[in-house]
Coordinates of C-alpha atoms in Angstrom, one line a residue:
M1 CA -52.8 -50.4 45.6
K2 CA -54.1 -46.8 45.2
V3 CA -54.1 -45.0 41.9
S4 CA -51.6 -42.4 43.0
A5 CA -49.1 -45.1 43.9
L6 CA -49.6 -46.9 40.6
L7 CA -49.0 -43.6 38.7
A8 CA -45.7 -43.1 40.6
I9 CA -44.5 -46.6 39.8
S10 CA -45.4 -46.1 36.2
A11 CA -43.4 -42.9 36.0
L12 CA -40.4 -44.7 37.5
A13 CA -40.6 -47.5 35.1
A14 CA -40.9 -45.2 32.1
N15 CA -38.0 -43.0 33.0
P16 CA -35.7 -44.6 35.5
C17 CA -32.8 -42.1 34.9
S18 CA -34.8 -39.1 35.9
V19 CA -36.3 -40.4 39.1
I20 CA -34.3 -41.7 42.0
S21 CA -37.0 -41.8 44.7
F22 CA -40.6 -41.4 45.3
V23 CA -42.5 -41.4 48.7
I24 CA -46.0 -42.5 49.5
P25 CA -47.0 -41.0 52.9
A26 CA -49.2 -42.9 55.3
S27 CA -52.0 -40.4 54.8
T28 CA -54.6 -41.5 52.3
T29 CA -55.7 -38.1 51.3
H30 CA -52.4 -36.8 49.8
T31 CA -49.8 -38.4 47.6
V32 CA -46.4 -36.6 47.1
V33 CA -44.0 -37.6 44.4
S34 CA -40.5 -36.0 44.4
A35 CA -37.9 -36.4 41.6
S36 CA -34.3 -35.3 41.3
N37 CA -31.7 -35.6 38.5
F38 CA -30.0 -38.9 38.2
C39 CA -26.3 -39.8 38.2
D40 CA -24.1 -36.8 39.3
G41 CA -26.5 -33.9 39.0
S42 CA -24.5 -32.4 36.1
T43 CA -25.1 -32.1 32.4
T44 CA -22.6 -33.3 29.9
Q45 CA -22.1 -31.2 26.7
L46 CA -20.9 -32.7 23.5
S47 CA -18.7 -30.8 21.0
M48 CA -19.3 -31.6 17.4
A49 CA -16.3 -30.4 15.4
G50 CA -17.2 -29.6 11.9
F51 CA -20.9 -29.4 12.6
G52 CA -21.1 -26.1 14.3
G53 CA -21.2 -27.4 17.8
G54 CA -18.7 -26.0 20.4
G55 CA -15.1 -26.8 19.7
G56 CA -12.9 -24.1 18.2
G57 CA -15.7 -22.4 16.4
A58 CA -15.8 -19.3 18.6
S59 CA -12.0 -18.9 18.6
K60 CA -11.9 -19.1 14.8
K61 CA -14.4 -16.3 14.6
N62 CA -12.2 -14.2 16.8
K63 CA -9.2 -14.7 14.6
K64 CA -8.7 -11.9 12.1
A65 CA -7.7 -12.9 8.7
A66 CA -4.3 -11.6 7.7
K67 CA -4.6 -8.6 5.4
P68 CA -2.8 -8.9 2.1
L69 CA 0.1 -6.6 1.6
P70 CA -0.7 -3.5 -0.6
K71 CA 0.1 -4.0 -4.2
L72 CA 3.0 -1.7 -5.3
K73 CA 2.8 0.4 -8.5
A74 CA 5.8 0.5 -10.8
K75 CA 5.6 4.3 -11.4
T76 CA 5.3 5.1 -7.7
Q77 CA 8.3 2.9 -6.7
W78 CA 10.3 4.3 -9.6
D79 CA 9.7 7.8 -8.4
R80 CA 10.7 6.8 -4.9
Y81 CA 13.9 5.3 -6.3
A82 CA 14.6 8.7 -7.9
D83 CA 13.9 10.6 -4.7
L84 CA 16.5 8.5 -2.9
K85 CA 19.3 9.7 -5.1
Q86 CA 21.8 10.0 -2.2
C87 CA 21.4 6.3 -1.4
K88 CA 23.4 3.5 -2.8
K89 CA 22.2 1.6 -5.9
I90 CA 21.9 -2.1 -5.4
V91 CA 21.8 -4.3 -8.5
V92 CA 19.0 -6.9 -8.3
G93 CA 18.0 -9.8 -10.4
V94 CA 16.2 -13.2 -10.7
K95 CA 17.0 -16.7 -11.6
L96 CA 14.9 -19.8 -12.3
S97 CA 14.3 -21.9 -9.2
G98 CA 15.1 -25.6 -9.0
N99 CA 18.4 -26.0 -10.7
E100 CA 21.0 -24.3 -8.5
E101 CA 24.0 -25.3 -10.7
E102 CA 22.8 -24.3 -14.1
A103 CA 20.4 -21.4 -13.1
E104 CA 21.7 -18.1 -14.4
W105 CA 21.3 -14.8 -12.5
L106 CA 19.7 -12.2 -14.8
E107 CA 20.1 -8.5 -13.9
V108 CA 16.7 -6.8 -13.8
G109 CA 17.4 -3.4 -12.2
K110 CA 18.4 -1.6 -9.1
V111 CA 16.9 -0.8 -5.7
R112 CA 17.6 2.0 -3.3
S113 CA 16.5 2.3 0.3
E114 CA 16.5 5.0 3.0
N115 CA 19.9 5.2 4.6
D116 CA 20.8 2.0 2.8
E117 CA 19.1 0.1 5.6
H118 CA 16.3 -1.8 3.9
T119 CA 17.9 -3.6 0.9
L120 CA 16.5 -7.0 1.7
V121 CA 13.0 -5.8 2.4
A122 CA 13.1 -3.6 -0.7
I123 CA 13.8 -6.7 -2.8
A124 CA 11.3 -8.9 -1.0
R125 CA 8.4 -6.4 -1.1
Q126 CA 9.1 -5.3 -4.7
R127 CA 9.6 -8.8 -6.0
A128 CA 6.4 -8.7 -8.1
L129 CA 7.7 -5.6 -9.9
I130 CA 11.1 -7.2 -10.4
A131 CA 9.6 -10.4 -11.7
D132 CA 7.2 -8.6 -14.1
H133 CA 10.1 -6.6 -15.5
A134 CA 12.3 -9.8 -15.8
K135 CA 9.6 -11.3 -18.1
R136 CA 9.7 -8.2 -20.3
L137 CA 13.5 -8.2 -20.5
Y138 CA 13.9 -11.9 -20.9
P139 CA 10.7 -13.4 -22.5
V140 CA 12.5 -16.6 -23.6
K141 CA 14.6 -17.2 -20.5
V142 CA 11.8 -16.2 -18.1
P143 CA 8.5 -17.6 -19.3
A144 CA 5.2 -16.4 -17.8
N145 CA 4.8 -19.4 -15.5
S146 CA 8.3 -19.4 -14.2
V147 CA 9.1 -20.0 -10.5
L148 CA 11.7 -17.5 -9.6
E149 CA 14.3 -16.6 -6.9
W150 CA 15.3 -13.1 -6.2
G151 CA 18.6 -11.7 -5.2
Y152 CA 21.1 -8.9 -5.3
F153 CA 24.7 -8.6 -6.4
M154 CA 27.2 -8.1 -3.6
E155 CA 30.4 -6.4 -4.9
G156 CA 33.6 -8.0 -3.8
G157 CA 36.3 -6.2 -1.9
D158 CA 40.1 -5.9 -2.5
G159 CA 39.9 -6.9 -6.1
E160 CA 37.7 -9.9 -5.5
S161 CA 34.8 -10.6 -7.8
G162 CA 31.4 -10.1 -6.4
S163 CA 28.6 -12.7 -6.0
W164 CA 24.8 -13.0 -6.2
E165 CA 23.0 -13.4 -2.9
T166 CA 19.5 -14.9 -2.7
V167 CA 16.9 -13.1 -0.7
D168 CA 14.1 -14.9 1.2
K169 CA 10.8 -13.5 0.0
A170 CA 9.3 -13.9 3.4
I171 CA 11.5 -11.1 4.8
G172 CA 9.0 -8.5 3.8
T173 CA 6.0 -10.1 5.3
D174 CA 6.3 -8.6 8.8
A175 CA 7.7 -5.3 7.7
P176 CA 6.2 -2.2 9.3
K177 CA 3.2 -0.6 7.6
G178 CA 4.3 2.0 5.1
I179 CA 7.8 0.6 4.7
E180 CA 7.4 0.7 0.9
K181 CA 7.8 4.5 1.1
K182 CA 11.4 4.0 2.2
F183 CA 12.6 2.3 -0.9
G184 CA 12.2 2.2 -4.7
F185 CA 13.0 0.1 -7.8
E186 CA 14.2 1.1 -11.2
G187 CA 14.4 -1.5 -13.9
V188 CA 16.8 -1.8 -16.7
S189 CA 15.5 0.3 -19.6
D190 CA 13.4 -1.7 -22.0
K191 CA 13.0 0.1 -25.2
A192 CA 10.6 -2.4 -26.6
S193 CA 8.0 -1.8 -23.9
G194 CA 9.0 1.7 -22.9
Y195 CA 9.4 0.7 -19.3
Y196 CA 12.0 2.6 -17.3
C197 CA 13.2 4.6 -20.3
Y198 CA 14.4 8.2 -20.4
Y199 CA 14.9 9.9 -23.7
S200 CA 17.2 12.6 -24.8
E201 CA 17.4 13.5 -28.5
G202 CA 15.7 10.3 -29.4
R203 CA 18.1 8.1 -27.4
V204 CA 17.5 6.2 -24.1
V205 CA 19.6 7.7 -21.3
E206 CA 19.7 7.5 -17.5
R207 CA 17.3 9.6 -15.5
G208 CA 18.5 13.3 -15.4
E209 CA 21.2 12.7 -18.0
T210 CA 21.5 14.3 -21.5
L211 CA 22.6 12.4 -24.5
T212 CA 26.0 14.0 -24.5
A213 CA 26.6 13.1 -20.9
A214 CA 25.4 9.6 -21.4
L215 CA 27.7 9.1 -24.4
T216 CA 30.6 10.5 -22.3
T217 CA 30.1 8.3 -19.3
G218 CA 29.2 5.2 -21.3
S219 CA 25.7 4.8 -19.9
K220 CA 24.7 1.1 -19.8
T221 CA 21.1 2.0 -20.7
L222 CA 22.0 3.4 -24.2
P223 CA 20.8 1.1 -27.0
N224 CA 23.5 -0.5 -29.2

C-alpha cells in the first residue's frame, strides 16, 4: 500500500468523528483526501450558569438596578407641610408590629398633601421621618430596633368614634418622581430635643401662633 493511503488511514483512525470519507484515485501520481464535519454538521454550545458562560448573563447586565428613593429631610418636609396650610391635617402614628391585640397606636404628628389627594403616599414615603420622631417621643415604648407599622387616624362620622387605619409602606414605592414635593410632615412638638417646636415668650406654640392665642385655643403642643 502506498504511503499516501497509509497516511489517510492513520488520520481516520486518529480522529474518526472529523472524517467521514477519503478517496484514493486510480492515479498513482496524486492522492486527494477530503474531510467533512461529522454527525449533523452543526456545533452544540453549552451554557454554564454561574460560570460566566451564556445563560442569563447578558440579560442580567441589561437589567438596571432599581434606584433607591431619595432620602427626605425633616426640615424640608416640615416646610412643605407649612406651605400646604389650606389642606387638611391628617393625624399619623405608629405601633409595634407583631401583636395586633395589645399593640397601642402612638400619635407622632400630622401630614398634609396637595388637594388632600396623597395621604397614603405621604405616610409611606415619610415613614422614616415618622419612625425617627416616634423614637424621640416614646423612647421606652419605641426602642431603637423596633419593627413598626404606620397608620393614620380616620375620624368617625355622625358621632361615631374614629379608628386607626394601617398604611402599607409599599404604596410609595412606585409613586411618581418628585411626589415628595406635594406633601409634608409635622411631628408633635418635642421640647426635649427641640424638634418641631415653635416658641413664643418662652413657651412652645403651634406654627404662626402667639402665646396668647395658644392659651386661648388650648393648643395641644403647649407643655404642661
